[in-house]
C-alpha positions as YAML, in Angstrom:
chain: A
units: angstrom
residues:
- id: 1
  name: UNK
  ca: [0.01, 77.35, -51.78]
- id: 2
  name: UNK
  ca: [1.99, 75.67, -48.95]
- id: 3
  name: UNK
  ca: [4.31, 77.89, -47.00]
- id: 4
  name: UNK
  ca: [7.28, 76.48, -45.19]
- id: 5
  name: UNK
  ca: [7.83, 77.55, -41.48]
- id: 6
  name: UNK
  ca: [11.33, 78.79, -40.90]
- id: 7
  name: UNK
  ca: [11.52, 76.67, -37.73]
- id: 8
  name: UNK
  ca: [13.48, 73.43, -37.78]
- id: 9
  name: UNK
  ca: [12.40, 70.20, -36.19]
- id: 10
  name: UNK
  ca: [15.04, 68.76, -33.97]
- id: 11
  name: UNK
  ca: [13.30, 65.39, -34.06]
- id: 12
  name: UNK
  ca: [13.02, 65.08, -37.81]
- id: 13
  name: UNK
  ca: [15.83, 62.85, -39.18]
- id: 14
  name: UNK
  ca: [16.70, 65.29, -41.94]
- id: 15
  name: UNK
  ca: [15.77, 68.47, -40.01]
- id: 16
  name: UNK
  ca: [13.35, 69.46, -42.69]
- id: 17
  name: UNK
  ca: [11.24, 72.60, -42.63]
- id: 18
  name: UNK
  ca: [7.71, 72.17, -41.22]
- id: 19
  name: UNK
  ca: [4.56, 73.09, -43.05]
- id: 20
  name: UNK
  ca: [2.35, 75.61, -41.14]
- id: 21
  name: UNK
  ca: [-0.89, 74.23, -42.39]
- id: 22
  name: UNK
  ca: [-0.84, 71.25, -44.78]
- id: 23
  name: UNK
  ca: [1.17, 68.03, -44.81]
- id: 24
  name: UNK
  ca: [4.82, 68.52, -45.74]
- id: 25
  name: UNK
  ca: [5.71, 68.36, -49.39]
- id: 26
  name: UNK
  ca: [7.92, 65.31, -50.44]
- id: 27
  name: UNK
  ca: [11.55, 66.24, -49.98]
- id: 28
  name: UNK
  ca: [13.11, 67.21, -53.25]
- id: 29
  name: UNK
  ca: [16.39, 65.28, -53.34]
- id: 30
  name: UNK
  ca: [19.20, 65.64, -55.83]
- id: 31
  name: UNK
  ca: [22.03, 63.24, -56.05]
- id: 32
  name: UNK
  ca: [25.69, 63.89, -56.90]
- id: 33
  name: UNK
  ca: [28.06, 61.14, -57.99]
- id: 34
  name: UNK
  ca: [31.64, 61.38, -59.07]
- id: 35
  name: UNK
  ca: [34.33, 58.91, -60.01]
- id: 36
  name: UNK
  ca: [37.93, 59.44, -61.18]
- id: 37
  name: UNK
  ca: [38.09, 56.25, -63.29]
- id: 38
  name: UNK
  ca: [35.81, 53.38, -64.19]
- id: 39
  name: UNK
  ca: [38.01, 50.72, -62.67]
- id: 40
  name: UNK
  ca: [36.29, 50.35, -59.33]
- id: 41
  name: UNK
  ca: [32.75, 48.95, -59.62]
- id: 42
  name: UNK
  ca: [32.05, 49.44, -55.91]
- id: 43
  name: UNK
  ca: [32.09, 53.29, -56.36]
- id: 44
  name: UNK
  ca: [30.83, 53.32, -59.93]
- id: 45
  name: UNK
  ca: [28.41, 56.11, -60.88]
- id: 46
  name: UNK
  ca: [25.62, 53.66, -61.29]
- id: 47
  name: UNK
  ca: [26.15, 52.26, -57.79]
- id: 48
  name: UNK
  ca: [26.19, 55.77, -56.30]
- id: 49
  name: UNK
  ca: [22.93, 56.62, -58.03]
- id: 50
  name: UNK
  ca: [21.38, 53.40, -56.77]
- id: 51
  name: UNK
  ca: [22.33, 54.41, -53.21]
- id: 52
  name: UNK
  ca: [20.88, 57.89, -53.58]
- id: 53
  name: UNK
  ca: [17.61, 56.45, -54.97]
- id: 54
  name: UNK
  ca: [17.30, 54.03, -52.13]
- id: 55
  name: UNK
  ca: [17.89, 56.78, -49.65]
- id: 56
  name: UNK
  ca: [15.20, 58.96, -51.19]
- id: 57
  name: UNK
  ca: [12.76, 56.09, -51.11]
- id: 58
  name: UNK
  ca: [13.48, 55.40, -47.43]
- id: 59
  name: UNK
  ca: [12.92, 59.07, -46.59]
- id: 60
  name: UNK
  ca: [9.77, 59.27, -48.64]
- id: 61
  name: UNK
  ca: [11.41, 61.86, -50.78]
- id: 62
  name: UNK
  ca: [11.57, 62.41, -54.49]
- id: 63
  name: UNK
  ca: [14.78, 62.10, -56.44]
- id: 64
  name: UNK
  ca: [14.23, 65.13, -58.73]
- id: 65
  name: UNK
  ca: [17.69, 65.32, -60.35]
- id: 66
  name: UNK
  ca: [20.86, 63.30, -60.70]
- id: 67
  name: UNK
  ca: [24.22, 65.06, -61.26]
- id: 68
  name: UNK
  ca: [27.46, 63.39, -61.90]
- id: 69
  name: UNK
  ca: [31.06, 63.90, -63.02]
- id: 70
  name: UNK
  ca: [32.78, 61.06, -64.79]
- id: 71
  name: UNK
  ca: [36.60, 60.88, -64.90]
- id: 72
  name: UNK
  ca: [37.09, 64.03, -62.69]
- id: 73
  name: UNK
  ca: [39.32, 64.16, -59.71]
- id: 74
  name: UNK
  ca: [37.96, 65.20, -56.26]
- id: 75
  name: UNK
  ca: [40.79, 67.70, -56.12]
- id: 76
  name: UNK
  ca: [39.14, 69.61, -59.00]
- id: 77
  name: UNK
  ca: [37.35, 72.79, -57.61]
- id: 78
  name: UNK
  ca: [33.57, 72.26, -57.27]
- id: 79
  name: UNK
  ca: [32.68, 75.00, -59.81]
- id: 80
  name: UNK
  ca: [35.06, 73.45, -62.35]
- id: 81
  name: UNK
  ca: [33.12, 70.19, -62.29]
- id: 82
  name: UNK
  ca: [30.15, 70.40, -64.70]
- id: 83
  name: UNK
  ca: [27.98, 68.07, -62.72]
- id: 84
  name: UNK
  ca: [28.55, 69.66, -59.25]
- id: 85
  name: UNK
  ca: [28.30, 73.13, -60.73]
- id: 86
  name: UNK
  ca: [24.89, 72.20, -62.12]
- id: 87
  name: UNK
  ca: [23.80, 70.78, -58.70]
- id: 88
  name: UNK
  ca: [24.90, 74.07, -57.00]
- id: 89
  name: UNK
  ca: [23.00, 76.08, -59.62]
- id: 90
  name: UNK
  ca: [19.89, 74.02, -58.80]
- id: 91
  name: UNK
  ca: [20.41, 74.75, -55.13]
- id: 92
  name: UNK
  ca: [20.74, 78.50, -55.76]
- id: 93
  name: UNK
  ca: [17.58, 78.38, -57.87]
- id: 94
  name: UNK
  ca: [15.59, 76.82, -55.14]
- id: 95
  name: UNK
  ca: [14.85, 73.59, -57.00]
- id: 96
  name: UNK
  ca: [16.10, 71.14, -54.46]
- id: 97
  name: UNK
  ca: [15.90, 70.68, -50.68]
- id: 98
  name: UNK
  ca: [18.78, 68.25, -50.14]
- id: 99
  name: UNK
  ca: [21.98, 67.14, -52.02]
- id: 100
  name: UNK
  ca: [22.80, 63.54, -51.28]
- id: 101
  name: UNK
  ca: [26.16, 61.89, -51.86]
- id: 102
  name: UNK
  ca: [27.18, 58.30, -51.38]
- id: 103
  name: UNK
  ca: [30.29, 59.28, -49.47]
- id: 104
  name: UNK
  ca: [31.93, 62.61, -48.41]
- id: 105
  name: UNK
  ca: [35.04, 62.07, -50.57]
- id: 106
  name: UNK
  ca: [32.76, 62.25, -53.70]
- id: 107
  name: UNK
  ca: [32.44, 66.00, -52.98]
- id: 108
  name: UNK
  ca: [35.91, 67.19, -52.09]
- id: 109
  name: UNK
  ca: [39.34, 66.11, -51.06]
- id: 110
  name: UNK
  ca: [40.25, 68.84, -48.65]
- id: 111
  name: UNK
  ca: [38.60, 70.26, -45.62]
- id: 112
  name: UNK
  ca: [38.33, 73.85, -46.85]
- id: 113
  name: UNK
  ca: [36.60, 72.98, -50.14]
- id: 114
  name: UNK
  ca: [34.23, 70.70, -48.36]
- id: 115
  name: UNK
  ca: [33.19, 73.31, -45.78]
- id: 116
  name: UNK
  ca: [32.85, 76.02, -48.34]
- id: 117
  name: UNK
  ca: [30.55, 73.86, -50.41]
- id: 118
  name: UNK
  ca: [28.47, 72.86, -47.35]
- id: 119
  name: UNK
  ca: [28.16, 76.55, -46.32]
- id: 120
  name: UNK
  ca: [27.11, 77.56, -49.86]
- id: 121
  name: UNK
  ca: [24.35, 75.01, -49.87]
- id: 122
  name: UNK
  ca: [23.20, 75.97, -46.48]
- id: 123
  name: UNK
  ca: [22.85, 79.58, -47.57]
- id: 124
  name: UNK
  ca: [20.13, 78.41, -49.95]
- id: 125
  name: UNK
  ca: [18.48, 76.12, -47.26]
- id: 126
  name: UNK
  ca: [19.74, 72.98, -48.97]
- id: 127
  name: UNK
  ca: [20.86, 70.24, -46.65]
- id: 128
  name: UNK
  ca: [23.95, 68.18, -47.55]
- id: 129
  name: UNK
  ca: [23.71, 64.52, -46.69]
- id: 130
  name: UNK
  ca: [26.30, 61.74, -46.89]
- id: 131
  name: UNK
  ca: [24.94, 58.21, -46.93]
- id: 132
  name: UNK
  ca: [28.05, 56.26, -45.95]
- id: 133
  name: UNK
  ca: [28.85, 58.33, -42.92]
- id: 134
  name: UNK
  ca: [25.23, 58.86, -42.02]
- id: 135
  name: UNK
  ca: [25.84, 62.61, -41.87]
- id: 136
  name: UNK
  ca: [23.24, 65.25, -42.05]
- id: 137
  name: UNK
  ca: [24.88, 68.72, -42.47]
- id: 138
  name: UNK
  ca: [21.60, 70.26, -41.38]
- id: 139
  name: UNK
  ca: [22.59, 70.12, -37.70]
- id: 140
  name: UNK
  ca: [25.65, 71.20, -35.62]
- id: 141
  name: UNK
  ca: [26.61, 67.57, -34.63]
- id: 142
  name: UNK
  ca: [26.63, 66.52, -38.31]
- id: 143
  name: UNK
  ca: [28.75, 69.44, -39.38]
- id: 144
  name: UNK
  ca: [31.25, 68.77, -36.63]
- id: 145
  name: UNK
  ca: [31.61, 65.10, -37.38]
- id: 146
  name: UNK
  ca: [31.82, 65.88, -41.12]
- id: 147
  name: UNK
  ca: [34.58, 68.39, -40.54]
- id: 148
  name: UNK
  ca: [36.66, 65.84, -38.48]
- id: 149
  name: UNK
  ca: [36.12, 63.09, -41.07]
- id: 150
  name: UNK
  ca: [37.13, 65.38, -43.92]
- id: 151
  name: UNK
  ca: [40.27, 66.35, -41.98]
- id: 152
  name: UNK
  ca: [41.28, 62.74, -41.41]
- id: 153
  name: UNK
  ca: [40.58, 61.87, -44.99]
- id: 154
  name: UNK
  ca: [42.85, 64.76, -46.10]
- id: 155
  name: UNK
  ca: [45.59, 63.60, -43.70]
- id: 156
  name: UNK
  ca: [45.43, 59.97, -44.98]
- id: 157
  name: UNK
  ca: [45.67, 61.13, -48.63]
- id: 158
  name: UNK
  ca: [48.76, 63.21, -47.66]
- id: 159
  name: UNK
  ca: [50.21, 60.24, -45.91]
- id: 160
  name: UNK
  ca: [49.62, 58.02, -48.96]
- id: 161
  name: UNK
  ca: [51.28, 60.62, -51.18]
- id: 162
  name: UNK
  ca: [54.28, 60.62, -48.82]
- id: 163
  name: UNK
  ca: [54.57, 56.79, -48.93]
- id: 164
  name: UNK
  ca: [54.42, 56.78, -52.72]
- id: 165
  name: UNK
  ca: [57.11, 59.46, -52.88]
- id: 166
  name: UNK
  ca: [59.36, 57.55, -50.47]
- id: 167
  name: UNK
  ca: [58.86, 54.36, -52.50]
- id: 168
  name: UNK
  ca: [59.73, 56.15, -55.71]
- id: 169
  name: UNK
  ca: [62.88, 57.56, -54.10]
- id: 170
  name: UNK
  ca: [64.00, 54.06, -52.97]
- id: 171
  name: UNK
  ca: [63.35, 52.65, -56.48]
- id: 172
  name: UNK
  ca: [65.48, 55.42, -57.90]
- id: 173
  name: UNK
  ca: [68.25, 54.74, -55.47]
- id: 174
  name: UNK
  ca: [68.53, 51.18, -56.80]
- id: 175
  name: UNK
  ca: [68.25, 52.17, -60.42]
- id: 176
  name: UNK
  ca: [64.64, 51.16, -60.94]
- id: 177
  name: UNK
  ca: [61.77, 53.32, -62.19]
- id: 178
  name: UNK
  ca: [58.25, 53.76, -60.95]
- id: 179
  name: UNK
  ca: [56.37, 53.31, -64.16]
- id: 180
  name: UNK
  ca: [57.00, 56.62, -65.92]
- id: 181
  name: UNK
  ca: [57.30, 56.64, -69.64]
- id: 182
  name: UNK
  ca: [60.73, 55.51, -71.06]
- id: 183
  name: UNK
  ca: [62.73, 58.17, -73.08]
- id: 184
  name: UNK
  ca: [63.07, 57.67, -76.72]
- id: 185
  name: UNK
  ca: [65.53, 54.81, -77.50]
- id: 186
  name: UNK
  ca: [64.57, 52.82, -74.47]
- id: 187
  name: UNK
  ca: [61.67, 50.75, -73.17]
- id: 188
  name: UNK
  ca: [60.77, 49.38, -69.78]
- id: 189
  name: UNK
  ca: [61.32, 45.78, -68.70]
- id: 190
  name: UNK
  ca: [60.26, 44.08, -65.53]
- id: 191
  name: UNK
  ca: [63.25, 42.27, -64.02]
- id: 192
  name: UNK
  ca: [63.41, 39.10, -61.93]
- id: 193
  name: UNK
  ca: [63.23, 41.18, -58.80]
- id: 194
  name: UNK
  ca: [59.93, 42.61, -59.99]
- id: 195
  name: UNK
  ca: [61.31, 46.12, -60.61]
- id: 196
  name: UNK
  ca: [61.05, 48.07, -63.75]
- id: 197
  name: UNK
  ca: [64.31, 49.07, -65.48]
- id: 198
  name: UNK
  ca: [65.25, 50.73, -68.71]
- id: 199
  name: UNK
  ca: [66.42, 48.54, -71.53]
- id: 200
  name: UNK
  ca: [67.31, 49.55, -75.11]
- id: 201
  name: UNK
  ca: [64.55, 49.51, -77.70]
- id: 202
  name: UNK
  ca: [66.14, 47.79, -80.75]
- id: 203
  name: UNK
  ca: [64.56, 49.98, -83.39]
- id: 204
  name: UNK
  ca: [64.55, 53.37, -81.55]
- id: 205
  name: UNK
  ca: [68.08, 52.97, -80.15]
- id: 206
  name: UNK
  ca: [69.47, 52.29, -83.64]
- id: 207
  name: UNK
  ca: [67.91, 55.50, -84.93]
- id: 208
  name: UNK
  ca: [69.13, 57.43, -81.87]
- id: 209
  name: UNK
  ca: [72.59, 56.12, -82.37]
- id: 210
  name: UNK
  ca: [72.53, 57.43, -85.96]
- id: 211
  name: UNK
  ca: [71.55, 60.83, -84.67]
- id: 212
  name: UNK
  ca: [74.30, 60.82, -82.10]
- id: 213
  name: UNK
  ca: [76.85, 59.69, -84.55]
- id: 214
  name: UNK
  ca: [75.80, 62.31, -87.17]
- id: 215
  name: UNK
  ca: [76.07, 65.12, -84.65]
- id: 216
  name: UNK
  ca: [79.42, 63.93, -83.33]
- id: 217
  name: UNK
  ca: [80.52, 63.79, -87.08]
- id: 218
  name: UNK
  ca: [79.82, 67.52, -87.49]
- id: 219
  name: UNK
  ca: [76.17, 67.51, -88.78]
- id: 220
  name: UNK
  ca: [73.67, 69.91, -87.34]
- id: 221
  name: UNK
  ca: [70.82, 68.63, -85.36]
- id: 222
  name: UNK
  ca: [68.41, 69.45, -88.25]
- id: 223
  name: UNK
  ca: [70.71, 67.53, -90.59]
- id: 224
  name: UNK
  ca: [70.89, 64.56, -88.26]
- id: 225
  name: UNK
  ca: [67.13, 64.40, -87.98]
- id: 226
  name: UNK
  ca: [66.80, 64.39, -91.75]
- id: 227
  name: UNK
  ca: [69.40, 61.74, -92.30]
- id: 228
  name: UNK
  ca: [68.26, 59.42, -89.48]
- id: 229
  name: UNK
  ca: [64.55, 59.77, -90.09]
- id: 230
  name: UNK
  ca: [63.90, 60.15, -86.33]
- id: 231
  name: UNK
  ca: [60.24, 61.10, -85.73]
- id: 232
  name: UNK
  ca: [60.84, 63.72, -83.06]
- id: 233
  name: UNK
  ca: [60.77, 67.57, -83.12]
- id: 234
  name: UNK
  ca: [64.05, 69.38, -83.25]
- id: 235
  name: UNK
  ca: [63.80, 70.62, -79.56]
- id: 236
  name: UNK
  ca: [62.97, 67.21, -78.35]
- id: 237
  name: UNK
  ca: [66.08, 65.72, -80.08]
- id: 238
  name: UNK
  ca: [68.22, 68.56, -78.68]
- id: 239
  name: UNK
  ca: [66.89, 67.79, -75.16]
- id: 240
  name: UNK
  ca: [67.57, 64.11, -75.59]
- id: 241
  name: UNK
  ca: [71.15, 64.72, -76.74]
- id: 242
  name: UNK
  ca: [71.74, 66.67, -73.49]
- id: 243
  name: UNK
  ca: [70.11, 64.05, -71.31]
- id: 244
  name: UNK
  ca: [72.22, 62.01, -68.93]
- id: 245
  name: UNK
  ca: [70.38, 58.89, -69.95]
- id: 246
  name: UNK
  ca: [72.54, 58.74, -73.08]
- id: 247
  name: UNK
  ca: [75.43, 57.85, -70.66]
- id: 248
  name: UNK
  ca: [73.41, 55.24, -68.81]
- id: 249
  name: UNK
  ca: [72.80, 57.62, -65.97]
- id: 250
  name: UNK
  ca: [69.63, 57.18, -63.83]
- id: 251
  name: UNK
  ca: [67.65, 60.39, -63.42]
- id: 252
  name: UNK
  ca: [64.92, 61.00, -60.83]
- id: 253
  name: UNK
  ca: [62.88, 64.28, -60.65]
- id: 254
  name: UNK
  ca: [65.49, 65.96, -62.94]
- id: 255
  name: UNK
  ca: [68.52, 64.99, -60.98]
- id: 256
  name: UNK
  ca: [71.16, 62.34, -61.74]
- id: 257
  name: UNK
  ca: [71.09, 59.62, -59.04]
- id: 258
  name: UNK
  ca: [74.28, 58.79, -57.26]
- id: 259
  name: UNK
  ca: [75.26, 55.37, -56.06]
- id: 260
  name: UNK
  ca: [76.46, 54.39, -52.52]
- id: 261
  name: UNK
  ca: [79.97, 55.50, -53.65]
- id: 262
  name: UNK
  ca: [78.67, 58.96, -54.31]
- id: 263
  name: UNK
  ca: [79.38, 58.72, -58.01]
- id: 264
  name: UNK
  ca: [76.63, 58.90, -60.71]
- id: 265
  name: UNK
  ca: [74.88, 55.51, -61.00]
- id: 266
  name: UNK
  ca: [74.99, 53.60, -64.32]
- id: 267
  name: UNK
  ca: [71.68, 51.93, -64.20]
- id: 268
  name: UNK
  ca: [71.03, 50.75, -67.80]
- id: 269
  name: UNK
  ca: [72.51, 50.19, -71.19]
- id: 270
  name: UNK
  ca: [73.46, 53.28, -73.18]
...
């Protein structure tokens, strides 16, 4: 039986263990693929698998397993992703020598999670390799570059989130919405300026007016629900009756938006 030497070869492209007597066994490679949605064909699971297979062939390795997570965010902790958890289990069981990903962000979206995963694999002598960045976590230089890239990726995601938040704040300041679901009684309509605004839904608004009129006339909320036929739970109706949207007010993140005059903005029909 072949026995691996514990020494590492600095000249080997993957820093693979050396055999003491016989030719080295083919590298046992596992691939991990992840995608949050199926909209982007350039990062599809199939495309990622093809890249891993091409890499294994180029390195004269054997792709022994393919793990994937479909529709799961990179922000989800590794062990809470079925595919990645299975890949980690294979590493712990000594079934693979390398885990290959098409790109670093397929693994994790923050530096700490990425480094913890890389360290966990290293404890079981499994090398983490990213194809897009040409990174091999089996050497110090690869680990340093990977850490820097992961940090920049995390910073860019935070900046993107900040830009989206700032854009949504601006839309709120002009009475527009950013695509969230409309409350019962309204629907969204894209105006000439390209912005989404609330407009009354003919059918739902008529039912909602009946509920409001019944409550103002002295009926209880339960009686108003029965007489109007509104298809909402009692608590949902009560929340809606207290909502500033009934007065035409624009609400963003739970707060009524004020206009430039400092008064509550009337942004839509009520």
